Short mmCIF file of C-alpha atoms in Angstrom, two decimals:
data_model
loop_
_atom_site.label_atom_id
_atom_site.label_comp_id
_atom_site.label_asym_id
_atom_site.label_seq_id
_atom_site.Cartn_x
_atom_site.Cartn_y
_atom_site.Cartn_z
CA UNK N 1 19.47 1.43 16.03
CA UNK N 2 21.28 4.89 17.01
CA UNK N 3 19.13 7.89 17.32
CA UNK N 4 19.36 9.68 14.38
CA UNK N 5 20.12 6.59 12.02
CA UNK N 6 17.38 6.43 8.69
CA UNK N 7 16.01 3.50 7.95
CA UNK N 8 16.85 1.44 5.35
CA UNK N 9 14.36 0.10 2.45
CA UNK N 10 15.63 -2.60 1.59
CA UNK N 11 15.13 -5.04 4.23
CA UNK N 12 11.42 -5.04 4.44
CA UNK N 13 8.31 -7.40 4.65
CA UNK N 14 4.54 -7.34 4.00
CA UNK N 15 1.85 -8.97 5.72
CA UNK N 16 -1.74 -10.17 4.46
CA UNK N 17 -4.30 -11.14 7.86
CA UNK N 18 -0.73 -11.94 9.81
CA UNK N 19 0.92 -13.94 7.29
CA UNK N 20 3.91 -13.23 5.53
CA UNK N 21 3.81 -12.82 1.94
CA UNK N 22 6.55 -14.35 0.02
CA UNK N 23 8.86 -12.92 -2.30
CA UNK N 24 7.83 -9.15 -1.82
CA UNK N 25 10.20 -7.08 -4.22
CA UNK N 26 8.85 -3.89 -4.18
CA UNK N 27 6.02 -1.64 -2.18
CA UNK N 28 5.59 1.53 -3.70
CA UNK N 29 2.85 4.41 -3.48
CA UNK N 30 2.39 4.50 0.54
CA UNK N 31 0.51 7.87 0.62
CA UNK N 32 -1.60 9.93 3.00
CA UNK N 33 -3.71 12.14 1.51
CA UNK N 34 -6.37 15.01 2.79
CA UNK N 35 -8.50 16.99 0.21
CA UNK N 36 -8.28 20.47 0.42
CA UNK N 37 -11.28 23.00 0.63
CA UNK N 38 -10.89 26.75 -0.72
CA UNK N 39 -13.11 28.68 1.19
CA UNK N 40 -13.18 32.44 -0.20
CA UNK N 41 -14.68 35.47 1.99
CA UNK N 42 -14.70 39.21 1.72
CA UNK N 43 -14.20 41.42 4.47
CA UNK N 44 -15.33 43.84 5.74
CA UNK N 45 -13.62 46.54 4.12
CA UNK N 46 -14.25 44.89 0.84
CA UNK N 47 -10.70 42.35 0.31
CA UNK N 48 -10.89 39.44 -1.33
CA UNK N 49 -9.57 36.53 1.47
CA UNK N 50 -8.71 32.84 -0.11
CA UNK N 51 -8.38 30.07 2.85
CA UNK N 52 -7.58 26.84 2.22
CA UNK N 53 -8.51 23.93 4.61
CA UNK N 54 -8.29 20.32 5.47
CA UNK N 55 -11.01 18.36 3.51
CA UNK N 56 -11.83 14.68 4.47
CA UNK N 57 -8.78 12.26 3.80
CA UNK N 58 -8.63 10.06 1.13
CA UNK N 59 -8.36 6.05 1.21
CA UNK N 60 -5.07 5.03 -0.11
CA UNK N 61 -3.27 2.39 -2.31
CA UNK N 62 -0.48 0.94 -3.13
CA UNK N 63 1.30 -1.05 -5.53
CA UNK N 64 3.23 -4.82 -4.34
CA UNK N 65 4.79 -6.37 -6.65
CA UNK N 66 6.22 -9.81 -6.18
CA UNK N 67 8.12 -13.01 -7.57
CA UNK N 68 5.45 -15.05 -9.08
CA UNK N 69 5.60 -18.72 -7.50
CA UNK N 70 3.01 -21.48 -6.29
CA UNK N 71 2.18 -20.01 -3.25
CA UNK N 72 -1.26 -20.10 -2.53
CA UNK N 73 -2.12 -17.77 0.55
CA UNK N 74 -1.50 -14.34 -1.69
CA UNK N 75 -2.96 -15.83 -4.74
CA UNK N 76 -6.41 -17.31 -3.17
CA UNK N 77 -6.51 -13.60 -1.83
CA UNK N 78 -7.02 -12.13 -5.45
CA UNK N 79 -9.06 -14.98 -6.63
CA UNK N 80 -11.70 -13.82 -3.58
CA UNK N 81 -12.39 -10.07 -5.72
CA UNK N 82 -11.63 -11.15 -9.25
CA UNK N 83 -12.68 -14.47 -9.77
CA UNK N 84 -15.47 -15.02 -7.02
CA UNK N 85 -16.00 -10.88 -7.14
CA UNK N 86 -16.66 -11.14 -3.33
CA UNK N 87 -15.05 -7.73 -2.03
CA UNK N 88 -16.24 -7.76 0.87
CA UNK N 89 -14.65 -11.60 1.62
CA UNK N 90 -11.62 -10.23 0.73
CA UNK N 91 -11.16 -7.55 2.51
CA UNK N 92 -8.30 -7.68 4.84
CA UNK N 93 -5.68 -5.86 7.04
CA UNK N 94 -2.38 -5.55 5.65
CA UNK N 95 0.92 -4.35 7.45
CA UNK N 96 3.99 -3.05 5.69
CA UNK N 97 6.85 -3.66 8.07
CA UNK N 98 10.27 -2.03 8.12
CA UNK N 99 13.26 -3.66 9.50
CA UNK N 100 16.87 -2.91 10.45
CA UNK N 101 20.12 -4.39 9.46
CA UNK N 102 18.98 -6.90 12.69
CA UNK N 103 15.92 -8.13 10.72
CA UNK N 104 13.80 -6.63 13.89
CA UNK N 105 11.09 -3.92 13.13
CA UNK N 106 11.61 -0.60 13.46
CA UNK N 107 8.03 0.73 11.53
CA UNK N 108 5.27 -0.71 10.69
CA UNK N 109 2.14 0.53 8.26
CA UNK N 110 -0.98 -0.96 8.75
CA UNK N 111 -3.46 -0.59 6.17
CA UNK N 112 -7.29 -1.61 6.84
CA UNK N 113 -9.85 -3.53 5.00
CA UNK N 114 -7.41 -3.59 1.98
CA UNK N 115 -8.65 -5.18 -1.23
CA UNK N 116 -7.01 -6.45 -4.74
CA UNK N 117 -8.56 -3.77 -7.55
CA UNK N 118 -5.84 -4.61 -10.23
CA UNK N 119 -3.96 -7.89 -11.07
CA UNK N 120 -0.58 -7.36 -13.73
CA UNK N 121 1.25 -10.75 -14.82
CA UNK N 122 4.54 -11.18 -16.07
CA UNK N 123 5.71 -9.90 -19.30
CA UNK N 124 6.67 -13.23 -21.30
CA UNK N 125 9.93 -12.86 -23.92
CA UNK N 126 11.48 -15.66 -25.11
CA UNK N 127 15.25 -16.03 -23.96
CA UNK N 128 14.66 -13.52 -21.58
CA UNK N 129 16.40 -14.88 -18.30
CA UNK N 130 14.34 -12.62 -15.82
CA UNK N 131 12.16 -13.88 -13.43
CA UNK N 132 8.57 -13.76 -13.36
CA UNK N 133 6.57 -11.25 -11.37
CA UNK N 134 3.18 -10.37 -10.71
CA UNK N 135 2.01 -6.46 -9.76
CA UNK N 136 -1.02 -5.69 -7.25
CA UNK N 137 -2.58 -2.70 -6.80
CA UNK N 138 -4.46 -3.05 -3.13
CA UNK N 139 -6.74 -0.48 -1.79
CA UNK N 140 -7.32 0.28 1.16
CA UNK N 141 -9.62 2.55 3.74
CA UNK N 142 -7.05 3.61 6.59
CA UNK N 143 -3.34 3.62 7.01
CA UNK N 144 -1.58 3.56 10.90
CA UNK N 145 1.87 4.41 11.13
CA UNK N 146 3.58 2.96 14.60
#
């Protein structure tokens, strides 16, 4: 890739504890976030002064939404927090790897002790010739960018 070049989105892949996850269509909502803190003074001539400063940063989440098929590696991972409600056996690392028109990686997002907190299934229409997809929202506690 020449300096300078973006990346492209399109060729992309996501990775639960190291193993691919299949039929990834869309990752959206990759965000960093910091609160911010207003800290007001006076001084000493009597003018108001408003400062604003970095707060602690917030955990993150994002949304992966996916072809809905028979694999199991993706789906056990939900079952662990919604069916068993074990959280903490579920918890896992997940990377969000960017690729160029090679297939190599150029970026990669890693996202730590991420977590299933909603499940969406497929809207159902009769004669509708779309394919089925599921929608994930998965939490997470810190986000690496390399």
């Amino acid at each position: 890739m020449a300096s300078g070049d973006t990346l492209i989105v399109h060729s992309f892949q996501v990775e639960l504890g190291g193993i691919q996850v299949e039929l990834v269509q869309e990752v959206s909502g990759l965000t960093v976030e910091l609160d911010s803190i207003e800290v007001k003074s006076v001084t000493p001539t009597g003018e108001l002064i408003i400062r604003k400063i970095p707060g602690a940063r917030k955990a993150g989440e994002v949304t992966i939404t996916r072809g809905l098929d028979q694999s199991s590696a993706f789906t056990d991972w939900i079952k662990e927090t919604f069916l068993k409600g074990a959280v903490e056996a579920a918890r896992q690392n997940i990377s969000i790897i960017l690729n160029n028109a090679d297939k190599s990686e150029t970026r990669r997002f890693d996202l730590t002790n991420a977590w299933v907190s909603k499940w969406e299934g497929p809207g159902l229409k009769a004669g509708d010739p779309t394919a089925a997809t599921e929608k994930v929202t998965v939490v997470y506690e810190e986000i690496s960018a390399q």
